Amino acid sequence: MAKAFSRPATFRDVSTNYCPGCGHGIIQRLVAEVVDEMGIRERTIGLPPVGCAVYLDLYLDFDMVQPAHGRTPAVATGLKRALPDHIIIGYEGDGGLAAIGTAEVIHAANRGENITMIFVNNAVYGMTGGQMAPTTLVDQKTATTPLGRNPERDGYPLRLCELLATLDGAAYLVRTTVSSPANVRKTKKAIRKAIEVQMGKLGFSMVEVLSPCPTNWGLNPVDAMKWIEEKMISYFPLGEFKTPEDKNEVLIDDTPKREPKTK
Amino acid sequence: MGSRMLMKGNEAVGEAAIRSGCRYYFGYPITPQNELTAYMAKRMPEVGGTFIQAESEIAAINMVYGAAAAGQRAMTSSSGPGISLKQEGISYLAGAELPCFFVNVVRGGPGLGNIAPAQSDYFQATRGGGHGDYRVIVLAPNGVQEMADLTMLGFHLADKYRNPAMVLADGILGQMLEPMEFRRPDFPPLPPKDWAVGNMENRTSRLVSSLFLGEGELEKHNLDLQKKYDKIQAEEVRWEGLMLEDAKVALVAYGTSARIARGAVIQGRAQGLKVGLCRPITVWPFPSQIVGQISENVKNILVVEMSMGQMVEDVRLAVEGRCEVHFYGSTGGGIPAAEEILERVKRLI
């Protein structure tokens, strides 16, 4: 009997450190599936920065370079310039991309770096214990907004896709979620398209994924998925904010294929 | 051998880097090192290299981190305030054992300070500079020739030890024109970069990281780093002595201060003063043994710096009380005068 569902070869056969109901495992599995389906594992390099995203190298089996918090787009820039025929996938949370690394992501996008960022937006700092993130919703309670996020004091949730969409160097910007099987499939499609944009050398690509953090939201996994659909999507609308089609550019992989090299 | 030419210190660093095989330069403007950034912007495209003017010094050093992880020779440069911003990245490079090269064309601090030459970043350079137990190889040139020579050496030592290496210059060394030539140093072969990422065919995946979360892993990593630092201290000390054999007073100075101190020694000898000079070329590793030996034969040591006294602490640690250690420094853009040094020598002889 044919096997209908199996573990992607790039997805290591280990249990994850993630809490029950966490979105990281789903998103990382999707990256593994796309990398395997595209046959690009040998020339893919991942960047796991800090927080829960830092475990990426434990689960995905390709070369990894671990950057400092928020510096992923800058490190990815150095990597891509040194290895222009490789696929560079940064994987970063909302603190990294929308707070401490805002300058790095804006300028990498503005330079049109041919890199792909997977932006996991769970509206909270996860590993450090649930502090306010730049994407924390108004009135959302966190460890550092115990009475709820007050925009007069804490500012408003930051919409990164919309912000980057004003930049000419950004080629593909999309926001998805993993709140349902249909949305998981859409996220996978978006990840594939982002990598195709990178391989076509069309510019910067980013997939923002609204992802559950049941532990820090104080919800069970099922209610966390509902919270995304009921609370997050209204502020962070899903969809493509910029596509190469806007510029009438065609997706073609003109990356030279390399002969296998022995060390 | 190359022919002699007139070159600015900052540009000599740039050309020496290119001749060392560096094809990745990531920078951000700051005075007094802007000639280097401009030189690289012009030269890198000519040699098929990459020049990026980054959005910040933080981004620039992290671009170095990325290119270095791919096994390429990469560099950045700045002056004090910018080097402070790069310390996060330098700590990560040291932790992940990535080779890289950078230059600090030191200006006056603290804070925004001024743009005059200074040696007040000695502590920052020789103590690691960022967070954690680590060291950076620090080379201190005394002129344009050494700006080039020590850049080439810096790239070599960085690759040899998988560690950041830097040139600690100052505004004078960066800005001045001097005759020099680009030498072709005969460095021994380097180990293969079998840790670099990319081209994963026929091997297992690699991880470049400074994160060690497992029980005892970081302790082991830091002990391994210390072994490396011990080896560097044992094998890579470089220094130069001048008229120390019969000296009653030894000057200890590096970089621009050492040029002035050298003038003081020559003037002093003409007046019959038994004065000599020890010039550390590596300030980390510091020539502690040499300074210790010198301290056994002289009455006094006078440390001359363009700071309020930083290297003098290393001298005192090396001397261990065997002779008196005095200090003469200038700050805020002031430069020590040879005559002032001689006045002090006369009092100490």
XYZ file of C-alpha atoms in Angstrom:
612
model
C 0.000 0.000 0.000
C 1.379 3.434 -0.916
C 2.275 5.646 1.994
C 0.161 8.788 1.825
C 1.814 10.780 4.603
C 5.375 10.595 5.835
C 8.075 12.645 7.483
C 10.058 14.828 5.081
C 13.694 13.651 4.916
C 14.825 17.135 5.944
C 12.644 17.024 9.082
C 14.760 15.243 11.691
C 13.200 12.274 13.452
C 13.184 13.776 16.947
C 10.628 15.117 19.413
C 10.533 18.910 19.556
C 10.991 21.138 22.583
C 7.864 23.049 21.671
C 4.840 23.326 23.953
C 1.645 21.468 23.003
C -0.237 23.438 20.367
C 2.744 25.588 19.355
C 2.831 26.757 15.747
C 6.592 26.450 15.265
C 6.479 22.708 14.625
C 3.876 23.121 11.876
C 5.749 25.953 10.154
C 9.108 24.216 10.350
C 7.618 21.050 8.938
C 6.240 23.082 6.021
C 9.700 24.516 5.354
C 11.099 20.969 5.382
C 8.406 19.753 2.968
C 9.013 22.625 0.545
C 12.795 22.205 0.659
C 12.468 18.477 -0.028
C 9.875 18.891 -2.765
C 12.049 21.480 -4.503
C 15.162 19.301 -4.079
C 17.229 22.191 -2.733
C 18.421 20.825 0.619
C 22.118 20.731 -0.315
C 22.143 24.423 -1.145
C 19.788 25.715 1.510
C 21.075 27.522 4.578
C 18.814 28.324 7.508
C 19.207 31.007 10.143
C 17.766 30.293 13.587
C 18.187 33.398 15.782
C 16.976 33.449 19.394
C 13.877 32.541 21.341
C 11.891 29.464 20.374
C 13.064 29.907 16.760
C 16.600 29.033 17.858
C 15.746 25.319 17.903
C 15.344 25.266 14.122
C 18.674 23.490 13.637
C 17.557 20.660 15.917
C 14.652 19.856 13.605
C 15.674 20.808 10.074
C 18.613 18.948 8.584
C 20.484 21.412 6.413
C 23.319 23.874 7.046
C 22.539 26.526 9.642
C 24.105 29.769 10.817
C 22.830 31.112 14.110
C 22.635 34.915 14.202
C 22.136 37.346 17.054
C 18.626 38.476 17.981
C 17.197 40.541 15.139
C 20.319 40.424 12.973
C 19.062 37.606 10.751
C 18.527 39.763 7.623
C 22.070 41.195 7.945
C 23.702 37.788 8.449
C 21.562 36.426 5.616
C 22.830 39.288 3.437
C 26.458 38.300 4.101
C 25.667 34.637 3.415
C 23.771 35.329 0.208
C 26.472 37.618 -1.161
C 29.063 34.915 -0.417
C 26.899 32.065 -1.749
C 24.658 33.658 -4.406
C 23.470 30.293 -5.768
C 22.264 29.129 -2.347
C 18.810 29.509 -0.843
C 18.942 31.508 2.367
C 15.999 31.093 4.730
C 15.830 33.293 7.813
C 13.398 32.202 10.496
C 12.558 34.823 13.055
C 9.892 35.878 15.488
C 8.072 39.166 16.003
C 10.572 40.467 18.552
C 13.452 39.833 16.194
C 11.937 41.241 13.019
C 9.505 43.879 14.243
C 11.410 45.241 17.266
C 15.162 44.743 17.677
C 15.835 43.935 14.030
C 13.552 46.478 12.385
C 16.470 48.313 10.784
C 17.984 45.086 9.463
C 14.775 43.795 7.883
C 13.812 47.148 6.349
C 17.203 47.608 4.756
C 17.603 44.010 3.588
C 14.176 44.350 1.932
C 15.086 47.757 0.546
C 18.299 46.417 -0.989
C 16.211 43.707 -2.566
C 18.373 40.993 -1.019
C 17.467 37.647 -2.518
C 16.674 36.056 0.799
C 13.502 34.631 2.325
C 12.340 35.471 5.809
C 9.832 33.261 7.598
C 8.292 35.633 10.119
C 6.532 33.857 12.955
C 4.097 36.330 14.474
C 2.603 35.023 17.701
C 1.949 38.432 19.276
C 4.201 37.708 22.221
C 7.813 37.037 23.294
C 7.627 33.291 23.769
C 10.785 31.890 25.275
C 11.426 34.738 27.690
C 8.051 34.221 29.300
C 5.347 36.048 27.400
C 6.303 39.712 27.376
C 4.739 42.296 25.070
C 5.855 41.993 21.449
C 5.622 44.760 18.848
C 2.725 42.715 17.448
C 0.884 42.291 20.753
C -2.748 43.309 20.237
C -4.349 46.273 21.970
C -5.685 45.189 25.389
C -3.781 41.868 25.169
C -2.374 40.921 28.576
C 1.284 39.925 28.710
C 3.963 39.738 31.400
C 4.903 43.352 30.676
C 1.375 44.621 29.960
C -0.389 43.037 32.933
C -3.433 45.280 32.456
C -3.419 44.853 28.700
C -1.571 46.714 25.946
C -2.457 50.356 26.208
C -1.713 52.139 22.911
C -1.263 55.475 24.685
C 1.621 53.996 26.642
C 2.769 51.059 24.522
C 1.998 52.107 20.969
C 0.095 50.032 18.445
C 0.709 46.540 17.046
C 3.142 46.796 14.163
C 2.106 45.472 10.743
C 5.384 44.479 9.116
C 4.083 43.252 5.745
C 2.259 46.525 5.163
C 5.321 48.509 6.266
C 7.686 46.666 3.908
C 5.231 46.795 1.017
C 6.214 50.419 0.415
C 9.771 49.345 -0.490
C 10.788 48.768 -4.094
C 13.279 46.031 -3.141
C 10.608 43.843 -1.540
C 9.324 41.388 -4.149
C 6.987 39.083 -2.258
C 5.224 39.840 1.012
C 2.450 37.622 2.268
C 0.640 36.996 5.547
C -0.812 33.594 6.278
C -1.714 31.546 9.326
C -1.700 27.930 10.476
C -5.058 28.105 12.243
C -6.743 25.444 10.073
C -5.695 22.705 7.619
C -6.708 24.971 4.720
C -4.592 27.795 6.096
C -1.664 25.413 6.669
C -1.817 24.466 2.986
C -1.914 28.145 1.988
C 1.109 28.799 4.195
C 3.019 26.002 2.489
C 2.143 27.456 -0.899
C 3.360 30.876 0.244
C 6.656 29.464 1.513
C 7.202 27.757 -1.820
C 6.425 30.919 -3.735
C 8.778 32.968 -1.528
C 11.621 30.547 -2.228
C 10.822 30.615 -5.937
C 11.018 34.410 -5.827
C 14.432 34.127 -4.182
C 15.634 31.557 -6.733
C 14.387 33.780 -9.523
C 16.486 36.590 -8.031
C 13.445 38.857 -7.929
C 14.240 40.402 -4.554
C 13.348 40.132 -0.911
C 10.590 37.743 0.131
C 8.844 37.296 3.464
C 6.111 34.996 4.690
C 4.501 36.273 7.878
C 2.712 33.461 9.660
C 0.197 34.167 12.432
C 1.087 31.399 14.827
C -0.349 30.218 18.142
C 1.468 30.436 21.468
C -1.042 28.725 23.786
C 1.339 28.747 26.764
C 1.836 32.497 26.823
C -1.675 33.300 25.706
C -3.073 31.224 28.586
C -5.289 29.267 26.209
C -5.591 25.612 25.278
C -4.362 24.692 21.775
C -7.842 24.649 20.238
C -8.828 28.005 21.732
C -5.470 29.456 20.641
C -6.300 28.657 17.023
C -9.717 30.281 17.532
C -8.017 33.353 19.043
C -5.972 33.786 15.842
C -9.113 33.657 13.718
C -11.245 35.811 15.987
C -8.717 38.391 17.224
C -5.506 38.416 15.209
C -6.747 38.261 11.623
C -8.944 41.327 12.003
C -5.861 43.394 12.863
C -3.374 41.430 10.761
C -5.310 40.693 7.545
C -4.206 37.648 5.543
C -3.129 37.856 1.945
C -0.407 38.939 -0.434
C 0.786 42.514 0.072
C 3.274 42.471 -2.727
C 3.945 39.927 -5.464
C 6.376 39.784 -8.370
C 3.336 39.839 -10.646
C 2.872 43.461 -9.526
C 6.037 44.203 -11.460
C 5.222 41.738 -14.276
C 8.251 39.704 -13.392
C 8.336 36.019 -14.184
C 9.486 33.338 -11.816
C 12.420 31.624 -13.413
C 15.152 29.792 -11.574
C 18.285 30.853 -13.387
C 20.549 29.751 -10.557
C 23.395 27.682 -11.982
C 23.218 24.053 -10.920
C 26.346 22.882 -9.157
C 28.144 19.615 -9.597
C 28.320 17.708 -6.310
C 31.551 18.551 -4.565
C 33.514 16.330 -2.235
C 35.369 17.811 0.669
C 58.438 42.531 -4.335
C 56.154 45.443 -4.994
C 57.356 48.941 -5.746
C 57.252 51.717 -3.199
C 54.393 54.150 -3.314
C 52.867 56.951 -1.310
C 49.707 55.853 0.419
C 47.294 56.864 3.157
C 47.058 54.500 6.105
C 43.355 53.870 5.649
C 43.791 53.053 1.965
C 46.801 50.854 2.674
C 44.574 48.711 4.901
C 42.024 48.405 2.092
C 44.542 47.407 -0.562
C 46.306 45.007 1.798
C 42.954 43.366 2.550
C 42.232 42.899 -1.138
C 45.718 41.454 -1.677
C 45.003 39.085 1.216
C 42.051 37.693 -0.690
C 39.335 39.594 1.135
C 36.388 40.013 -1.233
C 33.723 41.082 1.251
C 33.714 44.490 2.863
C 30.772 45.757 4.868
C 31.032 49.239 6.318
C 29.357 52.333 7.597
C 30.761 55.864 7.409
C 32.534 57.351 10.406
C 35.471 59.735 10.686
C 38.462 59.196 10.708
C 38.238 55.956 8.689
C 36.150 57.139 5.711
C 38.989 56.770 3.172
C 38.930 53.029 3.802
C 35.203 52.732 3.095
C 35.565 54.849 -0.043
C 38.583 52.825 -1.196
C 36.676 49.567 -0.811
C 33.632 50.985 -2.615
C 35.882 51.657 -5.599
C 38.177 48.629 -5.442
C 35.811 45.776 -4.566
C 33.867 45.923 -7.840
C 37.189 45.994 -9.731
C 38.218 42.654 -8.231
C 34.766 41.063 -8.376
C 34.233 41.530 -4.668
C 31.287 42.734 -2.623
C 30.998 46.155 -1.032
C 27.928 47.042 0.982
C 27.349 50.270 2.832
C 25.262 48.817 5.608
C 22.424 50.535 7.465
C 24.473 50.520 10.677
C 27.686 49.231 12.173
C 25.616 46.487 13.782
C 24.379 45.327 10.394
C 27.875 45.584 8.898
C 29.485 43.261 11.448
C 26.591 40.824 11.076
C 27.101 40.775 7.309
C 30.731 39.906 8.082
C 29.402 37.083 10.270
C 27.368 35.725 7.347
C 30.173 35.888 4.788
C 32.656 34.444 7.288
C 30.282 31.545 8.021
C 30.396 30.766 4.307
C 34.180 30.478 4.621
C 35.056 33.773 2.945
C 37.570 36.371 4.060
C 35.429 39.299 5.184
C 36.074 42.558 6.991
C 34.640 45.747 8.370
C 36.122 48.925 9.779
C 35.061 51.806 11.963
C 36.126 54.155 14.721
C 35.358 54.044 18.446
C 31.595 54.716 18.525
C 31.029 52.343 15.617
C 33.300 49.671 17.085
C 31.196 49.864 20.255
C 28.130 49.004 18.168
C 29.961 46.111 16.523
C 30.834 44.487 19.846
C 27.680 42.353 19.838
C 28.670 40.837 16.509
C 32.327 40.450 17.481
C 31.293 38.480 20.558
C 29.163 36.180 18.362
C 32.022 35.773 15.854
C 34.395 34.851 18.687
C 31.824 32.498 20.219
C 31.121 30.785 16.909
C 34.878 30.696 16.160
C 34.544 32.535 12.877
C 37.588 34.252 11.414
C 37.193 37.890 10.446
C 39.249 41.042 10.297
C 38.356 44.569 11.346
C 40.006 47.898 11.987
C 39.430 50.511 14.656
C 40.815 53.871 13.529
C 40.506 55.217 17.039
C 39.164 58.700 17.755
C 38.737 60.491 21.053
C 36.057 59.271 23.453
C 34.034 58.599 25.524
C 30.697 59.093 23.830
C 30.848 61.058 20.639
C 34.150 62.540 21.856
C 35.913 64.115 18.930
C 37.561 63.035 15.688
C 41.142 63.564 16.828
C 43.513 60.587 17.149
C 43.478 58.674 20.433
C 44.461 55.375 22.012
C 41.594 55.292 24.454
C 39.995 52.113 23.027
C 42.837 49.888 24.284
C 40.760 48.341 27.060
C 37.874 47.664 24.674
C 40.192 46.050 22.120
C 42.361 43.938 24.414
C 39.685 42.735 26.848
C 37.422 41.200 24.234
C 35.159 44.221 24.099
C 31.777 42.544 24.104
C 30.097 40.082 26.466
C 31.596 36.752 27.482
C 35.026 35.210 28.008
C 36.806 35.814 24.747
C 39.768 37.533 23.147
C 40.431 39.292 19.874
C 43.902 39.264 18.302
C 44.931 42.950 18.371
C 47.688 44.279 16.120
C 49.016 47.803 16.659
C 50.773 49.358 13.642
C 53.107 52.346 13.946
C 52.855 53.636 10.380
C 51.417 53.113 6.942
C 53.775 50.220 6.143
C 52.557 48.309 9.158
C 48.937 49.264 8.473
C 49.355 47.104 5.369
C 51.634 44.412 6.835
C 49.491 43.878 9.932
C 46.309 43.758 7.860
C 47.783 40.836 5.928
C 48.931 39.245 9.178
C 45.498 39.865 10.695
C 43.717 37.902 7.970
C 46.222 35.084 8.329
C 45.974 34.845 12.106
C 42.172 35.079 11.964
C 42.033 32.042 9.675
C 44.776 30.211 11.559
C 42.953 30.474 14.873
C 39.342 30.843 13.666
C 39.126 34.057 15.658
C 38.446 37.736 15.016
C 41.632 39.755 14.498
C 41.888 43.518 14.402
C 44.176 46.412 13.688
C 44.109 49.018 16.447
C 45.107 52.242 14.703
C 44.256 55.877 15.337
C 43.302 58.966 13.366
C 46.929 59.824 12.597
C 47.797 56.372 11.265
C 44.623 56.321 9.198
C 45.064 59.760 7.700
C 48.769 60.161 7.116
C 50.587 59.572 3.852
C 53.828 57.619 3.905
C 55.952 55.750 1.430
C 55.268 52.026 1.663
C 55.171 48.867 -0.378
C 52.845 45.908 -0.477
C 54.857 42.898 0.578
C 53.988 39.316 -0.137
C 54.251 37.608 3.205
C 55.202 33.960 3.128
C 52.611 32.614 5.540
C 52.473 28.865 6.212
C 49.456 26.989 4.775
C 46.162 27.259 6.645
C 43.856 24.450 7.740
C 40.860 23.780 5.442
C 37.622 25.540 6.385
C 35.815 22.279 6.974
C 33.297 24.026 9.197
C 31.969 26.524 6.635
C 28.370 26.268 5.442
C 27.232 25.834 1.863
C 27.547 23.095 -0.772
C 26.237 20.350 1.489
C 26.639 17.614 -1.119
C 28.251 14.413 0.234
C 28.406 15.454 3.849
C 26.170 15.909 6.886
C 24.739 19.329 7.725
C 26.835 21.905 9.557
C 25.932 24.431 12.222
C 27.757 27.685 12.879
C 26.641 28.847 16.302
C 27.701 30.406 19.576
C 24.831 28.749 21.466
C 25.665 25.867 23.811
C 22.616 24.991 25.881
C 23.401 21.403 26.880
C 24.690 20.509 30.322
C 28.411 21.324 30.466
C 28.625 22.211 26.765
C 29.414 25.886 27.221
C 31.983 25.114 29.903
C 33.756 22.763 27.513
C 33.522 25.264 24.664
C 34.955 28.072 26.788
C 37.782 25.842 28.033
C 38.569 24.980 24.401
C 38.575 28.686 23.548
C 40.942 29.320 26.454
C 43.331 26.653 25.142
C 43.335 28.491 21.838
C 43.994 31.827 23.541
C 46.837 30.240 25.545
C 48.388 29.020 22.287
C 48.073 32.491 20.748
C 49.735 33.997 23.816
C 52.548 31.461 23.614
C 53.176 31.734 19.874
C 51.999 35.038 18.447
C 53.546 37.776 20.586
C 55.254 40.385 18.426
C 57.234 43.360 19.666
C 60.178 45.548 18.792
C 62.977 46.774 21.049
C 65.144 49.838 20.637
C 68.346 50.447 22.641
C 67.165 48.432 25.615
C 70.464 46.616 26.282
C 71.959 49.176 28.674
C 68.832 51.242 29.338
C 68.161 52.613 32.817
C 64.719 53.800 31.763
C 62.571 51.817 29.361
C 59.699 53.444 27.533
C 56.751 51.216 26.645
C 54.496 52.564 23.912
C 52.550 51.303 20.861
C 51.304 52.835 17.627
C 51.573 56.590 17.230
C 52.842 56.994 20.798
C 55.677 54.607 19.981
C 56.715 56.765 17.014
C 56.983 59.753 19.327
C 58.712 57.678 22.013
C 61.199 56.475 19.406
C 62.061 60.115 18.658
C 62.506 60.733 22.374
C 64.884 57.755 22.671
C 67.033 58.969 19.780
C 67.128 62.521 21.182
C 67.845 61.193 24.673
C 70.707 58.985 23.496
C 72.229 62.014 21.720
C 72.190 63.703 25.130
C 73.797 60.635 26.740
C 70.620 59.389 28.460
C 70.402 55.620 28.806
C 66.836 55.230 27.575
C 65.292 52.514 25.409
C 61.914 51.582 23.976
C 59.742 48.467 24.021
C 57.030 48.653 21.359
C 54.340 45.984 21.565
C 53.134 45.153 18.041
C 50.579 42.700 19.367
C 48.775 44.348 22.265
C 46.757 41.180 22.684
C 48.591 38.917 23.137
C 50.558 41.442 25.194
C 54.351 40.862 25.383
C 54.164 40.325 29.143
C 57.242 38.084 29.363
C 59.338 40.599 27.448
C 58.213 43.485 29.630
C 58.886 41.306 32.675
C 62.443 40.646 31.500
C 63.021 44.323 30.754
C 61.828 45.244 34.245
C 64.683 43.173 35.750
C 67.323 45.337 34.049
C 65.974 48.877 34.319
C 65.354 51.273 37.160
C 62.116 52.680 35.845
C 59.568 52.050 33.141
C 57.643 54.935 31.601
C 54.491 54.042 29.700
C 53.412 56.583 27.087
C 49.867 56.510 25.725
C 47.296 58.739 24.078
C 44.857 57.879 26.858
C 44.605 58.425 30.576
C 46.393 55.120 31.187
C 45.172 51.817 29.808
C 48.123 49.735 28.554
C 49.960 50.815 31.698
C 47.817 48.265 33.559
C 49.180 45.447 31.386
C 52.709 46.724 31.968
C 52.177 46.744 35.749
C 50.784 43.203 35.610
C 53.855 42.094 33.639
C 56.342 43.921 35.876
C 54.891 42.492 39.089
C 56.589 45.158 41.185
C 60.140 44.438 39.973
C 60.643 48.098 39.071
C 58.667 51.296 39.214
C 56.128 51.912 36.450
C 55.275 55.509 35.568
C 52.773 56.898 33.150
C 52.653 59.845 30.788
C 49.563 60.276 28.670
C 47.573 62.718 26.628
C 43.854 62.726 26.063
C 41.078 64.378 24.097
C 43.090 64.562 20.889
C 46.341 65.704 22.484
C 49.538 64.007 21.365
C 52.461 63.396 23.712
C 55.498 65.517 22.906
C 58.990 63.976 22.660
C 60.375 66.803 24.801
C 57.830 66.087 27.533
C 58.772 62.422 27.449
C 62.470 63.311 27.738
C 61.813 65.616 30.701
C 60.223 62.706 32.504
C 63.009 60.330 31.504
C 65.593 62.717 32.968
C 63.757 62.707 36.289
C 63.611 58.899 36.306
C 67.198 58.063 35.330
